[in-house]
Amino acid sequence: MTSKTTFFDDLEARGLIYEATEGARELFAESRSITGYIGFDPTARSLHVGSLLPILALARLQRAGHRPIALVGGGTGMIGDPSGKTRERQLLTREQVEENVEGIRAQLARFLDFEGEFAARLLDNHDWLGSLGVIEFLRDVGKHFTINYMLAKESVARRLQDGGGLSVTEFSYMLLQAYDFLVLSDRHDCVLQLGGSDQWGNITAGIELIRRARGRAAYGIVLPLVTTASGVKFGKTEAGTVWLDSELTSPYRFYQFWLNTDDRDAEHYLKAFTFLPLDEIAGIMEDHARNPAARGAQRRLATEVTRLVHGDDGLARAERVTAVLFGGRPVRDLSAAELLDVFADVPSTEMARARLEGEGLSAVELLADTGVAASKGEARRLILGGGVYLNGERVTDPDQRVRTEDAIEGKVLVLRKGKKSNHVVRLVA
RNA sequence: GGUGGGGUACCGAAGCGGCUAAACGGGGCAGACUGUAAAUCUGCUGGCCUCCGGCCUACGUAGGUUCGAAUCCUACCCCCACCA
């Protein structure tokens, strides 16, 4: 027991420890610095908010005076982790994986410090898995595991029970991940693996391998699954997955995602997704309880996380757009230039001005054309349901004509669907 | 390779010759109420049109039987279980 708050204590106080292997807590009680890693699957070009928890865990590790390793699964990505998946996965091509690895690598780099005493490392397991021979693998890794052990893993057992089928390829995944841990242990003196709760089986397999093959101890900590009070899957909005890449999810939408957090989740998210000290969070929550309508907790959450992921510039942009869209100022009071600047982060389309000349387009055609509605039928239904606004005013007639005169300064139309979904149409020659 | 079960809309799941663009549940979208929240209630949820009406595509794929098929027949593809 030390008086200093350790990495482990901090995680625990924030509700971020779902399960930990024996000895994990004590590992941090000593004052020495350790090395820990987390693996990231290159299933997409970008990481999404779901990965934020592990990323921040690595950053916390570093801030607590330890050395983090972010491992990108360029090798394991070729196989596909069955954990938490109900059916066999589609294999990615080598090119896809490489492309994804590059994207993820760049993102991870933003959260970690690669300089100094506790410099972070960014590795790709393809470096060792790519050249690993089957014979070598079976002798060095396979020998240490029994089928019984592997079948007992929850991820495997569940798949078999649900009748989802499990190929040898996916079945073997845990061995590869175990091998990763062994390699990192050998080469970088890595003693800890962190991960999502679905990684428990893979992590313990690694610890097992290190113990059997090297006689060394290693530890694992898994983070809880992020849940939402309303039961919706975390990280999804009507617009789909919330990515960390600003090309895929604009800072504005990213900010909005956090701003729309359920009251019941706010405190938990502040603890999990920001570095704010716990006593400060307690203060924020007190204010929030006094005046929930101000949504102070959500604002702070959105501010902190957006800054973390998109920097001060991204945050400033997000706040500017938010102020305009939800600040109560009529859209038509803005100049076209202001609108275009402010709406840079809002989805937009270009349209030839000529199409709005003369008779123009009907509201329905405009909505379908710009993609605000998936079809004319949907556009019609939306309008009849009262969910469509043109330049801030509700459209009531599906056949209402929209002409150049309706555009602000003859250049810009602002379409809104529902309360939160905005779309800008730029008129071009 | 054998035997049995199965492939229906975003997902789950009914239907098993016409009344089916397809019950029901979930999800999603919109509206009301609000705090850009939750809960609740309401509407919508294949496409197109000249939209209180009409047309076109759809129930694994391709053919066939029938006035008429998601529903019957044939072949093929895929999935699952058990056996070999």
mmCIF file with all atom_site columns, C-alpha atoms in Angstrom, chain A residues 56-176:
data_model
loop_
_atom_site.group_PDB
_atom_site.id
_atom_site.type_symbol
_atom_site.label_atom_id
_atom_site.label_alt_id
_atom_site.label_comp_id
_atom_site.label_asym_id
_atom_site.label_entity_id
_atom_site.label_seq_id
_atom_site.pdbx_PDB_ins_code
_atom_site.Cartn_x
_atom_site.Cartn_y
_atom_site.Cartn_z
_atom_site.occupancy
_atom_site.B_iso_or_equiv
_atom_site.pdbx_formal_charge
_atom_site.auth_seq_id
_atom_site.auth_comp_id
_atom_site.auth_asym_id
_atom_site.auth_atom_id
_atom_site.pdbx_PDB_model_num
ATOM 1   C CA . LEU A 1 56  ? -7.239  6.258   -23.115 1.00 0.00 ? 56  LEU A CA 1
ATOM 2   C CA . ALA A 1 57  ? -6.284  3.393   -20.841 1.00 0.00 ? 57  ALA A CA 1
ATOM 3   C CA . LEU A 1 58  ? -2.920  3.307   -22.591 1.00 0.00 ? 58  LEU A CA 1
ATOM 4   C CA . ALA A 1 59  ? -2.584  7.032   -22.216 1.00 0.00 ? 59  ALA A CA 1
ATOM 5   C CA . ARG A 1 60  ? -3.434  6.758   -18.536 1.00 0.00 ? 60  ARG A CA 1
ATOM 6   C CA . LEU A 1 61  ? -0.828  4.086   -18.174 1.00 0.00 ? 61  LEU A CA 1
ATOM 7   C CA . GLN A 1 62  ? 1.745   6.406   -19.643 1.00 0.00 ? 62  GLN A CA 1
ATOM 8   C CA . ARG A 1 63  ? 0.655   9.341   -17.526 1.00 0.00 ? 63  ARG A CA 1
ATOM 9   C CA . ALA A 1 64  ? 1.052   7.155   -14.469 1.00 0.00 ? 64  ALA A CA 1
ATOM 10  C CA . GLY A 1 65  ? 4.686   6.669   -15.365 1.00 0.00 ? 65  GLY A CA 1
ATOM 11  C CA . HIS A 1 66  ? 4.673   3.448   -17.319 1.00 0.00 ? 66  HIS A CA 1
ATOM 12  C CA . ARG A 1 67  ? 5.562   2.508   -20.870 1.00 0.00 ? 67  ARG A CA 1
ATOM 13  C CA . PRO A 1 68  ? 2.651   1.787   -23.205 1.00 0.00 ? 68  PRO A CA 1
ATOM 14  C CA . ILE A 1 69  ? 2.773   -0.293  -26.340 1.00 0.00 ? 69  ILE A CA 1
ATOM 15  C CA . ALA A 1 70  ? 0.029   0.063   -28.892 1.00 0.00 ? 70  ALA A CA 1
ATOM 16  C CA . LEU A 1 71  ? -0.031  -3.030  -31.011 1.00 0.00 ? 71  LEU A CA 1
ATOM 17  C CA . VAL A 1 72  ? -1.778  -2.933  -34.344 1.00 0.00 ? 72  VAL A CA 1
ATOM 18  C CA . GLY A 1 73  ? -2.900  -6.330  -35.530 1.00 0.00 ? 73  GLY A CA 1
ATOM 19  C CA . GLY A 1 74  ? -1.569  -6.407  -39.052 1.00 0.00 ? 74  GLY A CA 1
ATOM 20  C CA . GLY A 1 75  ? -1.039  -10.115 -38.680 1.00 0.00 ? 75  GLY A CA 1
ATOM 21  C CA . THR A 1 76  ? -4.003  -11.143 -36.548 1.00 0.00 ? 76  THR A CA 1
ATOM 22  C CA . GLY A 1 77  ? -6.185  -8.899  -38.669 1.00 0.00 ? 77  GLY A CA 1
ATOM 23  C CA . MET A 1 78  ? -5.701  -11.400 -41.463 1.00 0.00 ? 78  MET A CA 1
ATOM 24  C CA . ILE A 1 79  ? -7.458  -13.984 -39.292 1.00 0.00 ? 79  ILE A CA 1
ATOM 25  C CA . GLY A 1 80  ? -10.189 -12.183 -37.406 1.00 0.00 ? 80  GLY A CA 1
ATOM 26  C CA . ASP A 1 81  ? -10.924 -12.405 -33.719 1.00 0.00 ? 81  ASP A CA 1
ATOM 27  C CA . PRO A 1 82  ? -14.008 -14.508 -32.985 1.00 0.00 ? 82  PRO A CA 1
ATOM 28  C CA . SER A 1 83  ? -14.399 -12.986 -29.515 1.00 0.00 ? 83  SER A CA 1
ATOM 29  C CA . GLY A 1 84  ? -17.716 -11.297 -29.203 1.00 0.00 ? 84  GLY A CA 1
ATOM 30  C CA . LYS A 1 85  ? -18.680 -12.230 -32.718 1.00 0.00 ? 85  LYS A CA 1
ATOM 31  C CA . THR A 1 86  ? -21.584 -14.507 -33.372 1.00 0.00 ? 86  THR A CA 1
ATOM 32  C CA . ARG A 1 87  ? -20.555 -15.694 -36.764 1.00 0.00 ? 87  ARG A CA 1
ATOM 33  C CA . GLU A 1 88  ? -17.519 -16.417 -38.838 1.00 0.00 ? 88  GLU A CA 1
ATOM 34  C CA . ARG A 1 89  ? -15.958 -13.264 -40.123 1.00 0.00 ? 89  ARG A CA 1
ATOM 35  C CA . GLN A 1 90  ? -15.211 -12.260 -43.643 1.00 0.00 ? 90  GLN A CA 1
ATOM 36  C CA . LEU A 1 91  ? -11.481 -12.328 -44.244 1.00 0.00 ? 91  LEU A CA 1
ATOM 37  C CA . LEU A 1 92  ? -9.810  -9.088  -45.182 1.00 0.00 ? 92  LEU A CA 1
ATOM 38  C CA . THR A 1 93  ? -7.238  -8.956  -47.931 1.00 0.00 ? 93  THR A CA 1
ATOM 39  C CA . ARG A 1 94  ? -3.652  -8.116  -47.163 1.00 0.00 ? 94  ARG A CA 1
ATOM 40  C CA . GLU A 1 95  ? -4.076  -4.741  -48.883 1.00 0.00 ? 95  GLU A CA 1
ATOM 41  C CA . GLN A 1 96  ? -7.110  -3.865  -46.821 1.00 0.00 ? 96  GLN A CA 1
ATOM 42  C CA . VAL A 1 97  ? -5.343  -4.786  -43.643 1.00 0.00 ? 97  VAL A CA 1
ATOM 43  C CA . GLU A 1 98  ? -2.274  -2.769  -44.555 1.00 0.00 ? 98  GLU A CA 1
ATOM 44  C CA . GLU A 1 99  ? -4.356  0.233   -45.383 1.00 0.00 ? 99  GLU A CA 1
ATOM 45  C CA . ASN A 1 100 ? -6.256  -0.076  -42.133 1.00 0.00 ? 100 ASN A CA 1
ATOM 46  C CA . VAL A 1 101 ? -3.092  -0.528  -40.123 1.00 0.00 ? 101 VAL A CA 1
ATOM 47  C CA . GLU A 1 102 ? -1.742  2.718   -41.524 1.00 0.00 ? 102 GLU A CA 1
ATOM 48  C CA . GLY A 1 103 ? -4.883  4.622   -40.673 1.00 0.00 ? 103 GLY A CA 1
ATOM 49  C CA . ILE A 1 104 ? -5.040  3.296   -37.147 1.00 0.00 ? 104 ILE A CA 1
ATOM 50  C CA . ARG A 1 105 ? -1.370  3.811   -36.546 1.00 0.00 ? 105 ARG A CA 1
ATOM 51  C CA . ALA A 1 106 ? -1.754  7.494   -37.337 1.00 0.00 ? 106 ALA A CA 1
ATOM 52  C CA . GLN A 1 107 ? -4.649  7.842   -34.960 1.00 0.00 ? 107 GLN A CA 1
ATOM 53  C CA . LEU A 1 108 ? -3.031  6.075   -32.070 1.00 0.00 ? 108 LEU A CA 1
ATOM 54  C CA . ALA A 1 109 ? -0.010  8.272   -32.415 1.00 0.00 ? 109 ALA A CA 1
ATOM 55  C CA . ARG A 1 110 ? -2.063  11.270  -31.357 1.00 0.00 ? 110 ARG A CA 1
ATOM 56  C CA . PHE A 1 111 ? -2.820  9.940   -27.921 1.00 0.00 ? 111 PHE A CA 1
ATOM 57  C CA . LEU A 1 112 ? 0.584   8.803   -26.851 1.00 0.00 ? 112 LEU A CA 1
ATOM 58  C CA . ASP A 1 113 ? 3.902   10.433  -26.254 1.00 0.00 ? 113 ASP A CA 1
ATOM 59  C CA . PHE A 1 114 ? 6.770   8.845   -28.115 1.00 0.00 ? 114 PHE A CA 1
ATOM 60  C CA . GLU A 1 115 ? 9.496   10.796  -26.421 1.00 0.00 ? 115 GLU A CA 1
ATOM 61  C CA . GLY A 1 116 ? 11.170  10.651  -23.070 1.00 0.00 ? 116 GLY A CA 1
ATOM 62  C CA . GLU A 1 117 ? 11.623  8.139   -20.349 1.00 0.00 ? 117 GLU A CA 1
ATOM 63  C CA . PHE A 1 118 ? 8.223   6.561   -20.777 1.00 0.00 ? 118 PHE A CA 1
ATOM 64  C CA . ALA A 1 119 ? 8.182   6.702   -24.545 1.00 0.00 ? 119 ALA A CA 1
ATOM 65  C CA . ALA A 1 120 ? 5.339   4.792   -26.120 1.00 0.00 ? 120 ALA A CA 1
ATOM 66  C CA . ARG A 1 121 ? 5.872   2.221   -28.837 1.00 0.00 ? 121 ARG A CA 1
ATOM 67  C CA . LEU A 1 122 ? 3.722   1.478   -31.815 1.00 0.00 ? 122 LEU A CA 1
ATOM 68  C CA . LEU A 1 123 ? 4.159   -2.042  -33.166 1.00 0.00 ? 123 LEU A CA 1
ATOM 69  C CA . ASP A 1 124 ? 2.564   -4.246  -35.774 1.00 0.00 ? 124 ASP A CA 1
ATOM 70  C CA . ASN A 1 125 ? 2.308   -7.941  -35.067 1.00 0.00 ? 125 ASN A CA 1
ATOM 71  C CA . HIS A 1 126 ? 2.665   -8.707  -38.738 1.00 0.00 ? 126 HIS A CA 1
ATOM 72  C CA . ASP A 1 127 ? 6.348   -8.125  -38.108 1.00 0.00 ? 127 ASP A CA 1
ATOM 73  C CA . TRP A 1 128 ? 6.591   -11.438 -36.287 1.00 0.00 ? 128 TRP A CA 1
ATOM 74  C CA . LEU A 1 129 ? 3.436   -13.287 -37.278 1.00 0.00 ? 129 LEU A CA 1
ATOM 75  C CA . GLY A 1 130 ? 4.012   -12.742 -40.970 1.00 0.00 ? 130 GLY A CA 1
ATOM 76  C CA . SER A 1 131 ? 7.153   -14.796 -41.007 1.00 0.00 ? 131 SER A CA 1
ATOM 77  C CA . LEU A 1 132 ? 6.137   -17.357 -38.425 1.00 0.00 ? 132 LEU A CA 1
ATOM 78  C CA . GLY A 1 133 ? 6.279   -20.878 -39.822 1.00 0.00 ? 133 GLY A CA 1
ATOM 79  C CA . VAL A 1 134 ? 3.509   -23.366 -39.134 1.00 0.00 ? 134 VAL A CA 1
ATOM 80  C CA . ILE A 1 135 ? 5.867   -25.987 -37.739 1.00 0.00 ? 135 ILE A CA 1
ATOM 81  C CA . GLU A 1 136 ? 7.566   -23.505 -35.518 1.00 0.00 ? 136 GLU A CA 1
ATOM 82  C CA . PHE A 1 137 ? 4.235   -22.186 -34.354 1.00 0.00 ? 137 PHE A CA 1
ATOM 83  C CA . LEU A 1 138 ? 2.844   -25.610 -33.519 1.00 0.00 ? 138 LEU A CA 1
ATOM 84  C CA . ARG A 1 139 ? 5.987   -26.555 -31.612 1.00 0.00 ? 139 ARG A CA 1
ATOM 85  C CA . ASP A 1 140 ? 6.508   -23.308 -29.729 1.00 0.00 ? 140 ASP A CA 1
ATOM 86  C CA . VAL A 1 141 ? 2.964   -22.231 -29.102 1.00 0.00 ? 141 VAL A CA 1
ATOM 87  C CA . GLY A 1 142 ? 0.573   -25.068 -29.871 1.00 0.00 ? 142 GLY A CA 1
ATOM 88  C CA . LYS A 1 143 ? 2.459   -27.419 -27.630 1.00 0.00 ? 143 LYS A CA 1
ATOM 89  C CA . HIS A 1 144 ? 1.586   -25.370 -24.602 1.00 0.00 ? 144 HIS A CA 1
ATOM 90  C CA . PHE A 1 145 ? -2.148  -25.519 -25.084 1.00 0.00 ? 145 PHE A CA 1
ATOM 91  C CA . THR A 1 146 ? -4.661  -28.304 -24.962 1.00 0.00 ? 146 THR A CA 1
ATOM 92  C CA . ILE A 1 147 ? -7.783  -28.406 -27.015 1.00 0.00 ? 147 ILE A CA 1
ATOM 93  C CA . ASN A 1 148 ? -9.701  -28.810 -23.788 1.00 0.00 ? 148 ASN A CA 1
ATOM 94  C CA . TYR A 1 149 ? -8.344  -25.517 -22.541 1.00 0.00 ? 149 TYR A CA 1
ATOM 95  C CA . MET A 1 150 ? -9.257  -23.760 -25.752 1.00 0.00 ? 150 MET A CA 1
ATOM 96  C CA . LEU A 1 151 ? -12.730 -25.238 -25.930 1.00 0.00 ? 151 LEU A CA 1
ATOM 97  C CA . ALA A 1 152 ? -13.411 -24.018 -22.426 1.00 0.00 ? 152 ALA A CA 1
ATOM 98  C CA . LYS A 1 153 ? -12.876 -20.388 -23.439 1.00 0.00 ? 153 LYS A CA 1
ATOM 99  C CA . GLU A 1 154 ? -16.122 -18.552 -23.300 1.00 0.00 ? 154 GLU A CA 1
ATOM 100 C CA . SER A 1 155 ? -15.799 -17.054 -26.751 1.00 0.00 ? 155 SER A CA 1
ATOM 101 C CA . VAL A 1 156 ? -15.377 -20.509 -28.232 1.00 0.00 ? 156 VAL A CA 1
ATOM 102 C CA . ALA A 1 157 ? -17.963 -22.241 -26.080 1.00 0.00 ? 157 ALA A CA 1
ATOM 103 C CA . ARG A 1 158 ? -20.603 -19.695 -26.870 1.00 0.00 ? 158 ARG A CA 1
ATOM 104 C CA . ARG A 1 159 ? -20.028 -19.866 -30.587 1.00 0.00 ? 159 ARG A CA 1
ATOM 105 C CA . LEU A 1 160 ? -20.322 -23.623 -30.553 1.00 0.00 ? 160 LEU A CA 1
ATOM 106 C CA . GLN A 1 161 ? -23.401 -23.538 -28.423 1.00 0.00 ? 161 GLN A CA 1
ATOM 107 C CA . ASP A 1 162 ? -25.157 -20.953 -30.546 1.00 0.00 ? 162 ASP A CA 1
ATOM 108 C CA . GLY A 1 163 ? -24.506 -23.091 -33.560 1.00 0.00 ? 163 GLY A CA 1
ATOM 109 C CA . GLY A 1 164 ? -22.611 -20.284 -35.223 1.00 0.00 ? 164 GLY A CA 1
ATOM 110 C CA . GLY A 1 165 ? -19.853 -22.527 -36.413 1.00 0.00 ? 165 GLY A CA 1
ATOM 111 C CA . LEU A 1 166 ? -16.214 -21.749 -35.844 1.00 0.00 ? 166 LEU A CA 1
ATOM 112 C CA . SER A 1 167 ? -13.450 -22.392 -38.301 1.00 0.00 ? 167 SER A CA 1
ATOM 113 C CA . VAL A 1 168 ? -10.023 -23.630 -37.282 1.00 0.00 ? 168 VAL A CA 1
ATOM 114 C CA . THR A 1 169 ? -8.771  -20.261 -38.452 1.00 0.00 ? 169 THR A CA 1
ATOM 115 C CA . GLU A 1 170 ? -10.778 -18.304 -35.945 1.00 0.00 ? 170 GLU A CA 1
ATOM 116 C CA . PHE A 1 171 ? -10.385 -20.980 -33.338 1.00 0.00 ? 171 PHE A CA 1
ATOM 117 C CA . SER A 1 172 ? -6.633  -20.487 -33.521 1.00 0.00 ? 172 SER A CA 1
ATOM 118 C CA . TYR A 1 173 ? -6.849  -16.758 -33.084 1.00 0.00 ? 173 TYR A CA 1
ATOM 119 C CA . MET A 1 174 ? -6.310  -16.881 -29.360 1.00 0.00 ? 174 MET A CA 1
ATOM 120 C CA . LEU A 1 175 ? -3.014  -18.666 -29.864 1.00 0.00 ? 175 LEU A CA 1
ATOM 121 C CA . LEU A 1 176 ? -1.755  -15.919 -32.101 1.00 0.00 ? 176 LEU A CA 1
#
